[in-house]
Amino acid sequence: QQQVKQSPQSLIVQKGGIPIINCAYENTAFDYFPWYQQFPGKGPALLIAIRPDVSEKKEGRFTISFNKSAKQFSLHIMDSQPGDSATYFCAPCSGTASKLTFGTGTRLQVTL
Amino acid sequence: EAGVAQSPRYKIIEKRQSVAFWCNPISGHATLYWYQQILGQGPKLLIQFQNNGVVDDSQLPKDRFSAERLKGVDSTLKIQPAKLEDSAVYLCASSGRNEKLFFGSGTQLSVL
């Protein structure tokens, strides 16, 4: 899992802020770039994912930005809410979407 | 649809004891995964089944861990004998034709 690095490790933002979580990878064979959201006591759940043929994808308040040359992709959460407080994992993979390589996680806290 | 079911929810054992976890995937999902998530880390794949056959068990410590999926539905993961470093959450996930993974809530194992 050393080939996937997330930053920051933890993040505190106020309600309405825009937290940004970054993921850097080494394996150039990766062709599927998802973000997973995990609440305490629950398993991870797919939040949003992107393929390398586009540089940005938006779903509701969540946006992925992808920079192929830098081998990085980011998660942006617009108008963050206390309910977004969770741990976020990037989990890029290659070939099949099931062969995930999870990052170390970013613990996000959204305060009132 | 019902999600991935796992039991027990928690388990506390002493080192060198054995333990087993059970998973019932989403109905119709052919692929089943067991992940290990150590506190503060991302999930790590232990074993992947396609129906009742093993697809990938390269990261399964086979000297102490075993898993089976006899009828291509439910699965059990066993640890014998357990070590202190096996303390973790054991997550089961399943996927269907679109390869999107759905995770269960996991079994939290504490080895004392």
Short mmCIF file of N, CA and C in Angstrom, two decimals, chain A residues 37-86:
data_model
loop_
_atom_site.label_atom_id
_atom_site.label_comp_id
_atom_site.label_asym_id
_atom_site.label_seq_id
_atom_site.Cartn_x
_atom_site.Cartn_y
_atom_site.Cartn_z
N GLN A 37 -15.96 6.51 1.42
CA GLN A 37 -16.30 7.22 2.66
C GLN A 37 -16.61 6.16 3.72
N GLN A 38 -16.03 6.31 4.90
CA GLN A 38 -16.27 5.33 5.96
C GLN A 38 -16.64 6.04 7.25
N PHE A 39 -17.81 5.69 7.78
CA PHE A 39 -18.25 6.19 9.08
C PHE A 39 -17.82 5.19 10.15
N PRO A 40 -17.66 5.66 11.39
CA PRO A 40 -17.25 4.75 12.47
C PRO A 40 -18.20 3.57 12.59
N GLY A 41 -17.63 2.38 12.68
CA GLY A 41 -18.43 1.18 12.85
C GLY A 41 -19.07 0.66 11.58
N LYS A 42 -18.75 1.26 10.46
CA LYS A 42 -19.31 0.85 9.18
C LYS A 42 -18.19 0.50 8.20
N GLY A 43 -18.55 -0.24 7.15
CA GLY A 43 -17.58 -0.49 6.10
C GLY A 43 -17.50 0.69 5.15
N PRO A 44 -16.44 0.77 4.35
CA PRO A 44 -16.33 1.85 3.37
C PRO A 44 -17.45 1.77 2.34
N ALA A 45 -17.85 2.91 1.81
CA ALA A 45 -18.88 2.98 0.78
C ALA A 45 -18.37 3.87 -0.35
N LEU A 46 -18.56 3.42 -1.58
CA LEU A 46 -18.11 4.19 -2.73
C LEU A 46 -18.82 5.54 -2.77
N LEU A 47 -18.01 6.61 -2.89
CA LEU A 47 -18.55 7.97 -2.90
C LEU A 47 -18.61 8.51 -4.33
N ILE A 48 -17.50 8.45 -5.00
CA ILE A 48 -17.39 8.97 -6.36
C ILE A 48 -16.13 8.37 -6.98
N ALA A 49 -16.14 8.21 -8.31
CA ALA A 49 -14.98 7.63 -8.98
C ALA A 49 -14.80 8.27 -10.35
N ILE A 50 -13.57 8.21 -10.85
CA ILE A 50 -13.27 8.82 -12.15
C ILE A 50 -12.39 7.88 -12.95
N ARG A 51 -12.53 7.92 -14.27
CA ARG A 51 -11.64 7.22 -15.18
C ARG A 51 -10.67 8.24 -15.76
N PRO A 52 -9.50 7.86 -16.24
CA PRO A 52 -8.47 8.82 -16.66
C PRO A 52 -8.77 9.57 -17.95
N ASP A 53 -9.91 9.29 -18.59
CA ASP A 53 -10.21 10.00 -19.82
C ASP A 53 -10.81 11.39 -19.58
N VAL A 54 -11.11 11.71 -18.32
CA VAL A 54 -11.60 13.04 -17.98
C VAL A 54 -10.77 13.60 -16.83
N SER A 55 -10.74 14.92 -16.70
CA SER A 55 -9.92 15.54 -15.65
C SER A 55 -10.73 15.93 -14.43
N GLU A 56 -12.05 15.93 -14.55
CA GLU A 56 -12.87 16.32 -13.42
C GLU A 56 -14.24 15.65 -13.52
N LYS A 57 -14.79 15.30 -12.36
CA LYS A 57 -16.13 14.72 -12.30
C LYS A 57 -16.82 15.25 -11.06
N LYS A 58 -18.07 15.65 -11.24
CA LYS A 58 -18.82 16.22 -10.13
C LYS A 58 -20.09 15.43 -9.91
N GLU A 59 -20.35 15.09 -8.66
CA GLU A 59 -21.60 14.43 -8.29
C GLU A 59 -22.12 15.09 -7.02
N GLY A 60 -23.14 15.91 -7.17
CA GLY A 60 -23.66 16.64 -6.03
C GLY A 60 -22.62 17.59 -5.47
N ARG A 61 -22.33 17.45 -4.18
CA ARG A 61 -21.34 18.34 -3.56
C ARG A 61 -19.92 17.81 -3.65
N PHE A 62 -19.75 16.65 -4.26
CA PHE A 62 -18.44 15.99 -4.31
C PHE A 62 -17.85 16.09 -5.72
N THR A 63 -16.57 16.48 -5.78
CA THR A 63 -15.87 16.63 -7.05
C THR A 63 -14.53 15.93 -6.98
N ILE A 64 -14.21 15.19 -8.05
CA ILE A 64 -12.87 14.62 -8.18
C ILE A 64 -12.13 15.41 -9.24
N SER A 65 -10.90 15.79 -8.93
CA SER A 65 -10.00 16.38 -9.92
C SER A 65 -8.86 15.41 -10.16
N PHE A 66 -8.53 15.19 -11.41
CA PHE A 66 -7.54 14.18 -11.76
C PHE A 66 -6.42 14.81 -12.58
N ASN A 67 -5.19 14.58 -12.16
CA ASN A 67 -4.01 15.10 -12.87
C ASN A 67 -3.12 13.91 -13.23
N LYS A 68 -3.28 13.42 -14.45
CA LYS A 68 -2.58 12.22 -14.87
C LYS A 68 -1.07 12.40 -14.87
N SER A 69 -0.58 13.54 -15.35
CA SER A 69 0.87 13.76 -15.44
C SER A 69 1.52 13.80 -14.07
N ALA A 70 0.81 14.34 -13.09
CA ALA A 70 1.34 14.42 -11.73
C ALA A 70 1.04 13.16 -10.93
N LYS A 71 0.27 12.25 -11.50
CA LYS A 71 -0.16 11.02 -10.81
C LYS A 71 -0.81 11.36 -9.47
N GLN A 72 -1.79 12.26 -9.55
CA GLN A 72 -2.51 12.67 -8.35
C GLN A 72 -3.99 12.84 -8.68
N PHE A 73 -4.83 12.62 -7.69
CA PHE A 73 -6.23 13.00 -7.81
C PHE A 73 -6.73 13.46 -6.45
N SER A 74 -7.73 14.33 -6.50
CA SER A 74 -8.19 14.99 -5.28
C SER A 74 -9.70 14.88 -5.15
N LEU A 75 -10.13 14.94 -3.91
CA LEU A 75 -11.56 14.99 -3.59
C LEU A 75 -11.85 16.36 -2.98
N HIS A 76 -12.86 17.04 -3.53
CA HIS A 76 -13.31 18.33 -2.99
C HIS A 76 -14.74 18.15 -2.52
N ILE A 77 -15.02 18.65 -1.32
CA ILE A 77 -16.37 18.58 -0.80
C ILE A 77 -16.90 20.01 -0.65
N MET A 78 -17.85 20.36 -1.49
CA MET A 78 -18.42 21.72 -1.47
C MET A 78 -19.43 21.83 -0.34
N ASP A 79 -19.50 23.03 0.24
CA ASP A 79 -20.50 23.31 1.28
C ASP A 79 -20.56 22.16 2.29
N SER A 80 -19.43 21.87 2.89
CA SER A 80 -19.34 20.70 3.78
C SER A 80 -20.30 20.83 4.96
N GLN A 81 -20.79 19.68 5.41
CA GLN A 81 -21.77 19.59 6.49
C GLN A 81 -21.24 18.67 7.59
N PRO A 82 -21.74 18.84 8.82
CA PRO A 82 -21.30 17.96 9.90
C PRO A 82 -21.48 16.48 9.57
N GLY A 83 -22.49 16.16 8.77
CA GLY A 83 -22.73 14.77 8.36
C GLY A 83 -21.68 14.22 7.43
N ASP A 84 -20.80 15.08 6.93
CA ASP A 84 -19.70 14.61 6.08
C ASP A 84 -18.51 14.15 6.92
N SER A 85 -18.59 14.35 8.23
CA SER A 85 -17.50 13.93 9.12
C SER A 85 -17.34 12.41 9.03
N ALA A 86 -16.20 11.98 8.55
CA ALA A 86 -15.95 10.57 8.28
C ALA A 86 -14.48 10.42 7.90
#
